[in-house]
mmCIF file of C-alpha atoms in Angstrom:
data_model
loop_
_atom_site.group_PDB
_atom_site.id
_atom_site.type_symbol
_atom_site.label_atom_id
_atom_site.label_comp_id
_atom_site.label_asym_id
_atom_site.label_seq_id
_atom_site.Cartn_x
_atom_site.Cartn_y
_atom_site.Cartn_z
ATOM 1 C CA ALA A 1 -15.910 14.962 7.026
ATOM 2 C CA PHE A 2 -13.131 17.332 5.910
ATOM 3 C CA ALA A 3 -12.929 21.148 5.952
ATOM 4 C CA PHE A 4 -10.849 22.473 3.099
ATOM 5 C CA ILE A 5 -8.580 25.215 4.390
ATOM 6 C CA GLY A 6 -6.724 26.229 1.288
ATOM 7 C CA ALA A 7 -3.018 26.821 1.481
ATOM 8 C CA ALA A 8 -3.216 27.328 5.262
ATOM 9 C CA ALA A 9 -1.446 25.420 7.831
ATOM 10 C CA PHE A 10 -3.171 22.951 9.789
ATOM 11 C CA SER A 11 -4.469 24.463 12.837
ATOM 12 C CA ASP A 12 -7.081 24.211 15.716
ATOM 13 C CA ALA A 13 -7.586 27.989 15.407
ATOM 14 C CA ASN A 14 -8.849 28.906 11.725
ATOM 15 C CA ALA A 15 -11.656 30.464 9.625
ATOM 16 C CA THR A 16 -13.368 27.311 9.346
ATOM 17 C CA ALA A 17 -13.787 26.990 13.047
ATOM 18 C CA THR A 18 -12.759 23.338 12.839
ATOM 19 C CA LEU A 19 -10.137 21.496 15.037
ATOM 20 C CA ALA A 20 -7.319 20.153 12.590
ATOM 21 C CA THR A 21 -8.900 17.115 12.557
ATOM 22 C CA GLY A 22 -10.518 16.476 9.314
ATOM 23 C CA GLN A 23 -8.766 19.446 7.488
ATOM 24 C CA ILE A 24 -7.474 19.207 3.934
ATOM 25 C CA ARG A 25 -4.968 21.672 2.447
ATOM 26 C CA PHE A 26 -2.635 22.127 -0.443
ATOM 27 C CA GLN A 27 0.559 23.435 -1.080
ATOM 28 C CA LEU A 28 2.558 24.048 -4.410
ATOM 29 C CA PHE A 29 5.621 21.678 -4.574
ATOM 30 C CA ASP A 30 9.089 21.537 -6.233
ATOM 31 C CA THR A 31 9.095 17.790 -6.968
ATOM 32 C CA ASP A 32 12.404 17.907 -9.081
ATOM 33 C CA GLY A 33 14.570 20.355 -6.596
ATOM 34 C CA ASP A 34 15.305 22.676 -9.488
ATOM 35 C CA GLY A 35 13.476 25.419 -7.353
ATOM 36 C CA ILE A 36 10.528 25.818 -9.508
ATOM 37 C CA THR A 37 7.131 24.706 -8.106
ATOM 38 C CA GLU A 38 5.528 22.336 -10.887
ATOM 39 C CA SER A 39 3.410 20.367 -8.944
ATOM 40 C CA THR A 40 0.614 20.534 -6.118
ATOM 41 C CA LEU A 41 0.553 18.425 -2.925
ATOM 42 C CA ILE A 42 -2.962 17.511 -1.289
ATOM 43 C CA GLN A 43 -2.767 16.826 2.509
ATOM 44 C CA GLY A 44 -5.308 15.687 5.030
ATOM 45 C CA ASN A 45 -5.196 15.472 8.606
ATOM 46 C CA VAL A 46 -7.679 12.887 10.428
ATOM 47 C CA ASN A 47 -6.261 13.426 13.894
ATOM 48 C CA ASP A 48 -5.546 16.322 15.854
ATOM 49 C CA ASN A 49 -1.684 16.460 15.606
ATOM 50 C CA LEU A 50 -1.109 19.400 13.094
ATOM 51 C CA ALA A 51 0.499 17.140 10.828
ATOM 52 C CA ALA A 52 -0.424 15.560 7.432
ATOM 53 C CA ASP A 53 -1.800 12.005 8.019
ATOM 54 C CA PHE A 54 -2.142 11.554 3.863
ATOM 55 C CA GLU A 55 -0.678 13.451 0.856
ATOM 56 C CA ILE A 56 -1.624 13.331 -2.804
ATOM 57 C CA LEU A 57 0.889 14.553 -5.048
ATOM 58 C CA LEU A 58 -0.569 16.129 -8.360
ATOM 59 C CA GLN A 59 2.269 15.913 -10.751
ATOM 60 C CA ASN A 60 2.826 18.747 -13.141
ATOM 61 C CA TYR A 61 -0.308 20.526 -11.833
ATOM 62 C CA THR A 62 -0.179 24.022 -10.297
ATOM 63 C CA GLY A 63 -3.619 25.153 -11.505
ATOM 64 C CA PRO A 64 -6.025 26.439 -8.780
ATOM 65 C CA VAL A 65 -7.262 24.031 -6.203
ATOM 66 C CA VAL A 66 -10.815 25.230 -4.453
ATOM 67 C CA ALA A 67 -13.036 23.380 -2.092
ATOM 68 C CA ALA A 68 -15.375 22.212 -4.997
ATOM 69 C CA ASP A 69 -12.496 20.117 -6.107
ATOM 70 C CA PHE A 70 -13.340 17.734 -3.318
ATOM 71 C CA VAL A 71 -16.577 15.709 -2.080
ATOM 72 C CA LEU A 72 -16.186 16.776 1.284
#
């Protein structure tokens, strides 16, 4: 199971009281290098190393991302 942590960094100490294992987060992302964030990067952590283990790019989407967007 995953815990949505919003835009927070992967962490073993966070508001969801979970280890980094099973966390999912997002960040706004500049995909073309022009300094303007025009996409959203979804990242997931499946182990406890505080690094993203998978990423999903939502090209040209900067709208809200909330826990209800995911079946966790």
